[in-house]
Coordinates of C-alpha atoms in Angstrom, one line a residue:
Chain W
M1434 CA 52.5 131.0 64.7
S1435 CA 53.6 127.7 66.8
D1436 CA 57.2 127.4 68.2
P1437 CA 59.8 125.8 66.1
K1438 CA 60.2 122.0 66.8
T1439 CA 63.7 121.0 68.9
F1440 CA 65.4 118.0 70.1
F1441 CA 68.1 117.7 72.0
L1442 CA 71.8 116.1 70.6
D1443 CA 74.3 115.6 73.4
E1444 CA 72.2 118.2 75.4
E1445 CA 72.4 120.9 72.9
E1446 CA 68.8 121.9 71.2
I1447 CA 68.5 121.3 67.5
P1448 CA 65.8 122.7 65.5
F1449 CA 64.3 120.8 63.0
E1450 CA 61.5 121.0 60.1
E1451 CA 59.2 118.7 59.6
G1452 CA 60.3 115.3 57.9
Q1453 CA 63.8 115.8 58.8
T1454 CA 65.8 112.9 60.2
I1455 CA 68.2 113.3 63.0
I1456 CA 71.2 113.6 60.7
Q1457 CA 70.0 115.8 58.6
A1458 CA 68.8 118.4 61.5
A1459 CA 71.9 118.0 63.0
L1460 CA 74.1 118.8 60.0
S1461 CA 72.0 121.6 59.3
A1462 CA 72.6 123.2 62.8
G1463 CA 76.5 122.4 62.3
K1464 CA 76.6 119.5 64.6
Y1465 CA 78.6 116.4 62.7
I1466 CA 77.4 113.1 63.1
P1467 CA 80.0 110.5 61.2
H1468 CA 78.4 109.0 58.2
L1469 CA 79.5 107.0 55.2
C1470 CA 76.2 105.8 53.3
Y1471 CA 74.6 109.0 54.1
H1472 CA 74.5 111.8 51.3
P1473 CA 72.6 114.7 51.5
E1474 CA 71.4 114.6 48.0
F1475 CA 69.9 110.9 48.3
K1476 CA 67.5 108.9 49.7
P1477 CA 68.5 107.5 53.4
H1478 CA 70.0 104.2 52.8
G1479 CA 70.8 103.1 56.7
S1480 CA 73.6 100.4 55.5
C1481 CA 76.7 101.5 57.1
K1482 CA 75.4 102.1 60.7
L1483 CA 78.4 105.1 61.4
C1484 CA 75.6 107.4 61.9
T1485 CA 74.4 105.5 64.9
V1486 CA 72.9 107.3 67.8
R1487 CA 71.3 106.3 71.1
I1488 CA 68.1 108.1 71.8
D1489 CA 66.1 108.6 75.0
S1490 CA 68.2 107.0 77.6
R1491 CA 66.9 107.3 81.0
T1492 CA 68.1 107.4 84.3
V1493 CA 66.2 105.8 87.4
T1494 CA 66.9 105.7 91.1
T1495 CA 66.8 102.4 92.5
E1496 CA 65.2 101.6 95.8
D1497 CA 68.8 101.6 97.6
G1498 CA 69.3 105.0 96.3
Q1499 CA 71.6 104.0 93.3
T1500 CA 71.4 106.0 90.0
V1501 CA 71.4 103.6 87.5
K1502 CA 71.2 104.7 83.6
I1503 CA 69.2 102.8 81.1
P1504 CA 70.5 103.2 77.8
G1505 CA 67.7 104.3 75.2
R1506 CA 67.3 102.5 71.8
A1507 CA 70.4 102.7 69.2
A1508 CA 69.2 103.9 65.8
A1509 CA 70.5 104.9 62.6
S1510 CA 70.3 108.7 62.5
C1511 CA 70.0 109.1 58.8
T1512 CA 66.8 107.2 58.9
T1513 CA 65.1 107.9 61.8
P1514 CA 63.0 111.1 61.8
A1515 CA 63.8 113.7 64.5
Q1516 CA 60.9 114.4 67.2
A1517 CA 60.3 117.1 69.3
G1518 CA 61.8 116.8 72.7
Q1519 CA 63.7 113.8 72.2
H1520 CA 66.9 113.4 73.5
V1521 CA 69.7 112.0 71.3
E1522 CA 73.4 110.8 72.3
S1523 CA 76.1 110.6 69.6
E1524 CA 79.4 112.0 70.8
V1525 CA 79.6 109.7 73.6
P1526 CA 82.3 106.8 74.6
E1527 CA 80.0 103.7 74.0
I1528 CA 78.6 105.0 70.7
L1529 CA 82.3 106.4 69.8
D1530 CA 83.5 102.9 70.6
L1531 CA 80.7 101.3 68.4
R1532 CA 81.7 103.6 65.5
R1533 CA 85.4 102.5 65.7
T1534 CA 84.4 98.8 65.9
L1535 CA 82.5 99.5 62.5
V1536 CA 85.0 101.4 60.9
Q1537 CA 87.8 98.5 61.9
M1538 CA 85.4 96.0 60.4
L1539 CA 85.2 97.9 57.3
L1540 CA 88.9 98.1 57.2
V1541 CA 89.8 94.4 57.7
E1542 CA 86.8 93.4 55.5
G1543 CA 88.2 95.1 52.1
N1544 CA 91.6 95.5 50.9
H1545 CA 92.2 98.7 52.2
Y1546 CA 96.1 99.6 51.4
C1547 CA 95.9 103.7 51.5
P1548 CA 99.8 104.2 50.4
S1549 CA 99.0 102.4 47.0
C1550 CA 95.3 104.2 46.9
E1551 CA 94.7 107.1 44.9
K1552 CA 91.6 108.2 46.9
S1553 CA 94.0 108.5 49.8
G1554 CA 93.5 112.0 51.6
K1555 CA 90.2 112.3 50.6
C1556 CA 88.6 108.9 51.6
M1557 CA 85.9 109.2 54.0
L1558 CA 86.2 105.9 55.5
Q1559 CA 90.3 107.2 56.2
G1560 CA 88.8 110.1 57.2
L1561 CA 86.4 108.9 59.5
A1562 CA 89.0 106.3 61.2
Y1563 CA 91.7 109.5 61.6
D1564 CA 88.8 111.3 63.3
L1565 CA 87.6 108.3 65.4
G1566 CA 91.4 107.6 66.3
V1567 CA 91.6 104.1 65.0
M1568 CA 95.3 103.1 65.3
D1569 CA 94.9 99.4 64.8
P1570 CA 92.5 97.2 62.9
H1571 CA 91.5 95.0 65.7
F1572 CA 90.5 91.9 63.7
P1573 CA 92.2 89.8 61.4
Q1574 CA 92.6 90.8 58.0
Y1575 CA 90.2 89.1 55.6
F1576 CA 92.4 89.4 52.7
S1577 CA 89.6 89.3 50.2
K1578 CA 90.2 88.3 46.7
R1579 CA 88.4 90.8 44.6
E1580 CA 89.0 91.9 40.7
V1581 CA 89.8 95.3 39.0
D1582 CA 87.9 96.4 36.1
A1583 CA 89.7 98.5 33.9
S1584 CA 87.6 98.2 30.8
H1585 CA 86.0 101.6 30.7
P1586 CA 87.8 104.0 29.0
D1587 CA 87.8 106.9 31.8
I1588 CA 86.7 105.2 35.1
L1589 CA 89.0 102.4 36.9
L1590 CA 86.7 100.2 39.2
D1591 CA 89.0 98.6 42.0
F1592 CA 86.3 96.4 43.9
N1593 CA 88.8 95.7 46.8
R1594 CA 87.3 98.6 48.5
C1595 CA 83.9 98.7 48.3
I1596 CA 82.0 99.3 51.5
L1597 CA 78.7 98.5 49.4
C1598 CA 77.2 102.0 50.6
E1599 CA 75.3 102.0 47.4
L1600 CA 75.9 105.5 46.8
C1601 CA 76.7 104.7 43.2
V1602 CA 73.9 102.8 43.0
R1603 CA 71.4 105.5 44.2
A1604 CA 73.4 108.0 42.1
S1605 CA 73.0 106.3 38.6
A1606 CA 69.5 105.4 39.7
E1607 CA 68.1 108.5 40.9
V1608 CA 70.0 111.1 39.3
D1609 CA 71.6 109.7 36.0
K1610 CA 68.7 107.5 35.1
K1611 CA 70.8 105.0 33.8
N1612 CA 71.4 101.9 36.8
V1613 CA 74.9 101.2 35.7
F1614 CA 75.5 99.7 39.2
A1615 CA 73.9 97.3 41.5
L1616 CA 74.6 94.8 44.9
S1617 CA 74.5 91.5 44.2
G1618 CA 74.6 88.2 46.3
R1619 CA 74.0 88.3 50.1
G1620 CA 76.3 88.0 53.2
N1621 CA 79.8 87.8 52.7
T1622 CA 79.5 87.3 49.1
K1623 CA 77.6 90.5 48.2
H1624 CA 79.3 92.5 46.0
L1625 CA 79.0 95.5 43.5
I1626 CA 78.5 94.7 39.7
C1627 CA 77.8 96.4 36.3
N1628 CA 74.6 96.3 34.5
S1629 CA 76.1 95.2 31.1
E1630 CA 75.8 91.4 29.2
S1631 CA 79.6 91.1 30.0
G1632 CA 79.2 92.5 33.7
K1633 CA 82.6 94.8 32.5
L1634 CA 81.9 98.8 33.2
G1635 CA 83.2 99.4 29.8
D1636 CA 80.1 98.0 28.2
T1637 CA 77.7 100.0 30.2
N1638 CA 76.4 103.8 29.3
L1639 CA 78.5 105.5 32.3
A1640 CA 80.0 108.7 31.5
A1641 CA 82.7 110.1 33.6
T1642 CA 80.9 113.3 34.1
D1643 CA 77.9 111.0 35.6
K1644 CA 77.1 111.6 39.4
A1645 CA 77.4 107.9 40.0
A1646 CA 81.2 108.3 38.8
N1647 CA 82.0 111.1 41.1
V1648 CA 80.0 110.0 44.4
C1649 CA 82.2 107.1 45.5
P1650 CA 83.4 108.1 49.2
V1651 CA 86.1 105.5 49.1
G1652 CA 88.7 104.3 46.1
V1653 CA 86.6 102.0 44.1
I1654 CA 85.4 104.4 41.3
L1655 CA 88.6 106.4 40.1
H1656 CA 89.1 108.7 37.3
K1657 CA 91.6 107.3 35.1
R1658 CA 94.7 109.8 34.4
H1659 CA 94.1 111.6 37.7
G1660 CA 96.2 110.1 40.4
F1661 CA 97.7 111.6 42.9
E1662 CA 97.1 115.3 41.5
V1663 CA 97.2 116.8 45.2
P1664 CA 100.6 116.8 47.2
Y1665 CA 100.8 114.7 50.4
G1666 CA 99.6 117.0 53.2
Q1667 CA 97.4 119.3 51.2
R1668 CA 94.9 116.8 50.8
R1669 CA 91.3 117.4 51.7
F1670 CA 91.7 115.4 55.3
D1671 CA 95.4 116.5 55.5
R1672 CA 94.1 120.1 55.7
A1673 CA 90.8 119.7 58.3
P1674 CA 89.7 116.9 59.9
I1675 CA 86.1 115.2 58.3
S1676 CA 84.1 116.8 61.2
D1677 CA 85.1 120.2 60.3
N1678 CA 82.5 122.1 58.5
P1679 CA 79.5 120.0 59.0
A1680 CA 77.5 122.3 56.7
Q1681 CA 79.0 120.6 53.5
Y1682 CA 77.0 117.4 54.5
A1683 CA 74.0 119.5 55.2
P1684 CA 70.7 118.6 53.0
V1685 CA 70.6 120.6 49.9
K1686 CA 67.8 123.2 50.2
E1687 CA 65.4 123.1 47.0
Q1688 CA 65.6 126.1 45.0
V1689 CA 62.6 127.8 44.4
Chain F
M313 CA 115.6 108.2 104.3
N314 CA 116.6 106.3 101.5
A315 CA 118.0 107.6 98.5
P316 CA 116.1 107.7 95.3
L317 CA 116.7 104.5 93.1
P318 CA 118.8 105.7 90.0
K319 CA 116.6 106.0 87.2
R320 CA 117.2 103.0 84.9
K321 CA 117.3 103.6 80.8
L322 CA 114.6 101.5 79.0
K323 CA 116.1 99.2 76.8
V324 CA 114.6 99.3 73.4
A325 CA 114.9 96.8 70.5
T326 CA 114.0 97.4 67.0
T327 CA 113.7 95.2 63.7
S328 CA 112.3 95.4 60.2
L329 CA 110.6 92.3 59.0
A330 CA 108.6 92.4 55.6
G331 CA 109.1 96.1 55.2
C332 CA 111.3 98.6 53.4
F333 CA 112.8 100.2 56.3
G334 CA 111.2 103.3 55.7
C335 CA 109.7 103.2 59.3
H336 CA 113.4 103.1 60.4
M337 CA 114.1 106.1 57.9
S338 CA 111.3 108.0 59.5
F339 CA 112.7 107.1 63.2
L340 CA 115.8 109.1 62.3
D341 CA 113.6 111.9 61.0
I342 CA 112.9 112.8 64.8
D343 CA 116.3 114.6 64.0
E344 CA 118.1 116.0 67.3
R345 CA 115.6 114.8 69.3
I346 CA 117.7 111.7 69.4
L347 CA 119.9 113.0 71.7
D348 CA 116.8 113.7 74.4
L349 CA 115.6 110.1 73.5
V350 CA 118.9 108.3 74.3
E351 CA 118.8 110.2 77.5
L352 CA 115.8 107.9 78.3
V353 CA 116.1 104.9 76.4
E354 CA 119.3 102.7 75.4
F355 CA 119.2 100.7 72.2
D356 CA 119.7 96.9 72.4
R357 CA 119.1 94.8 69.1
S358 CA 118.6 97.4 66.5
P359 CA 120.0 98.5 63.1
I360 CA 121.6 101.2 64.7
T361 CA 123.7 98.8 67.2
D362 CA 123.9 95.8 64.9
I363 CA 123.0 93.4 67.8
K364 CA 121.9 90.2 66.2
H365 CA 119.6 88.9 69.0
C366 CA 117.5 90.6 71.7
S367 CA 118.5 91.0 75.5
P368 CA 116.1 88.9 77.7
D369 CA 115.1 92.1 79.5
C370 CA 114.1 94.4 76.8
D371 CA 111.6 97.0 77.9
L372 CA 110.2 98.1 74.5
G373 CA 110.2 96.5 71.0
I374 CA 109.6 98.3 68.0
I375 CA 108.7 96.3 64.5
E376 CA 108.2 97.6 61.2
G377 CA 107.3 95.2 58.2
G378 CA 104.6 92.2 58.1
V379 CA 105.3 88.3 58.4
C380 CA 106.1 87.1 55.1
N381 CA 108.7 84.2 55.7
A382 CA 109.9 81.6 58.5
E383 CA 112.7 84.0 59.7
N384 CA 110.1 86.9 60.1
V385 CA 108.2 84.3 62.5
H386 CA 111.3 83.4 64.3
V387 CA 112.4 87.1 65.0
L388 CA 108.9 88.1 65.8
H389 CA 108.8 85.4 68.3
E390 CA 111.9 86.1 70.1
F391 CA 110.8 90.0 70.0
R392 CA 107.7 88.9 71.8
K393 CA 109.6 86.4 74.3
N394 CA 112.4 89.4 75.1
C395 CA 110.5 92.8 75.1
K396 CA 108.1 93.6 77.7
I397 CA 106.1 95.9 75.2
L398 CA 105.7 95.3 71.4
I399 CA 104.9 98.3 69.1
A400 CA 103.8 97.6 65.5
M401 CA 105.2 100.5 63.5
G402 CA 103.8 101.5 60.2
A403 CA 101.5 100.0 57.7
C404 CA 103.0 96.4 57.0
A405 CA 103.3 95.9 60.6
I406 CA 99.5 96.5 61.2
N407 CA 97.6 95.2 57.8
G408 CA 100.5 93.6 55.9
G409 CA 100.7 96.7 53.9
L410 CA 101.8 96.6 50.2
P411 CA 103.5 93.5 50.6
A412 CA 100.4 91.8 51.7
Q413 CA 98.9 92.7 48.2
R414 CA 100.5 89.4 46.9
N415 CA 97.9 87.7 49.1
S416 CA 95.6 87.5 46.4
L417 CA 97.7 85.6 44.2
D418 CA 98.8 81.8 44.1
I419 CA 102.5 81.7 45.5
R420 CA 103.5 79.4 42.9
D421 CA 102.3 81.6 40.3
I422 CA 104.3 84.5 41.6
L423 CA 107.5 82.3 42.2
A424 CA 107.0 81.1 38.5
A425 CA 106.4 84.7 37.3
V426 CA 109.6 85.8 39.1
Y427 CA 111.9 83.1 38.3
A428 CA 110.6 81.6 35.0
R429 CA 112.7 83.3 32.1
P430 CA 112.0 82.3 28.7
G431 CA 114.5 80.0 27.6
R432 CA 116.3 79.8 30.7
G433 CA 113.8 77.4 32.5
V434 CA 112.7 77.2 35.9
H435 CA 114.9 77.5 39.0
I436 CA 113.2 78.6 42.0
P437 CA 115.7 79.4 44.7
N438 CA 115.4 76.6 47.3
D439 CA 118.9 76.8 49.5
P440 CA 118.1 75.9 53.2
E441 CA 119.6 79.4 54.1
I442 CA 116.9 81.0 52.1
P443 CA 113.8 81.9 54.5
L444 CA 110.8 79.6 53.7
L445 CA 108.3 82.0 52.0
L446 CA 104.7 82.0 53.7
N447 CA 101.8 81.7 51.8
E448 CA 100.4 84.7 52.6
V449 CA 101.7 88.0 54.4
H450 CA 100.3 88.6 58.0
P451 CA 100.1 91.8 59.9
L452 CA 101.8 91.3 63.4
H453 CA 98.9 90.8 65.6
E454 CA 97.8 87.6 63.9
V455 CA 101.1 86.0 64.9
V456 CA 101.7 87.2 68.6
R457 CA 99.9 89.9 71.1
I458 CA 100.8 93.4 70.1
D459 CA 100.6 96.2 72.6
Y460 CA 100.7 99.1 70.6
F461 CA 99.9 100.0 67.2
L462 CA 101.8 103.1 65.1
P463 CA 100.0 103.8 61.9
G464 CA 101.5 105.5 58.8
C465 CA 103.7 104.4 55.8
P466 CA 105.9 105.5 57.6
P467 CA 104.6 107.6 60.3
S468 CA 106.3 110.8 60.8
G469 CA 109.1 111.4 62.9
D470 CA 106.8 114.1 64.6
A471 CA 104.3 111.1 65.0
I472 CA 106.9 108.6 66.1
W473 CA 108.1 111.3 68.7
K474 CA 104.7 112.0 70.0
F475 CA 103.9 108.3 70.5
L476 CA 107.4 107.5 72.3
T477 CA 107.4 110.5 74.4
D478 CA 103.5 109.7 75.6
L479 CA 104.7 105.9 76.1
L480 CA 108.0 106.7 77.8
A481 CA 105.9 109.4 80.2
G482 CA 103.3 106.8 81.2
R483 CA 100.3 108.1 79.1
T484 CA 98.3 105.9 76.3
P485 CA 99.9 107.2 73.3
T486 CA 97.5 109.3 71.0
L487 CA 97.8 111.3 67.7
G488 CA 95.4 113.7 66.9
H489 CA 94.8 115.0 63.5
G490 CA 97.7 116.0 61.2
L491 CA 99.8 113.0 63.2
I492 CA 97.5 110.0 62.5
H493 CA 97.8 108.7 59.0
Y494 CA 97.8 105.7 57.2
D495 CA 99.8 106.3 54.2

């Protein structure tokens, strides 16, 4: 029997199975790598770039005896296959700074007013921002003008908070087999749309029990009549940081 | 050997712009620790002192609320001019907060919706003493340079205490899990 394959994440040896990506192996081993568009049940998407890591940086000694670090390539760990012996950097200052900037850009791009959002306290974008210590938006607020769709009897859509992770799109297509959601447009006109003649969610066949209606990491897809049910201080990211218990994001083992 | 210089108390000015005063209320939630605080600082312009204008030599300026009218712009510039360090406190100061939710609407439509009453005509107040409303609510850092940000709606008394004691001790303020909140 051959030795189990391993790679190094922040100098710690991580085992992996053939075909696993870096983030899958890391989360299986109990090491958290921040992410928004990655979900253990869906094909990787690689759009949010929060899980960016640096791979195989090298340290070289110059002719005058100086030690210089040559940064390795940056890659999305959700789409990059784990390879034996590779050295991956995740919790290092330059990568944490990059992630902080990405979160700040997402926060200013949408209208993320946490005090009035029912997802507050269990929003992954907010949880990540807390974990990364984001104290300020840094960039000018974009104040995008977006609509709200309340046409569905059970589900409210607040497009203001969409981060274009496509989790609802993938859930609807891959699990529900309904294709209720899609992204349309390019660049900063890119936006979430509903697949009905009117464009309204109420005219689609989405059910409140569908995977697509329960997978949004931010406060876009909300269940009506279920707002602010858990008191402040007892909500998911009040109790523990998002980086606690990485196993909850680990790949789901197929039942044999 | 010279005697050490007497330690000068830092001058702190505070104000509320387009906010609800919740951050100032939360400031009072530091409770009896305010007695330790006044050993280190003296309050200049602030709702506590009712001084109307900042002294020119303030050390800290703490501002809650965003910028929604011409008077807010004026006060914010006065703080920037007179305070060495400016702190944006709370969600409204940092990203406009709830008042900025009007930014997606047309200001004429908002005024008409508020002041037009069926059968009573439209009279939008235009007294020169009323500050001119801006088209949009802005966070502070879009108008002047801000040195530190203290998020929360409002930040808790404990978060304000940790932030200020870090700053007064010469450390970069950091809020760990449980203290950093956006709501």
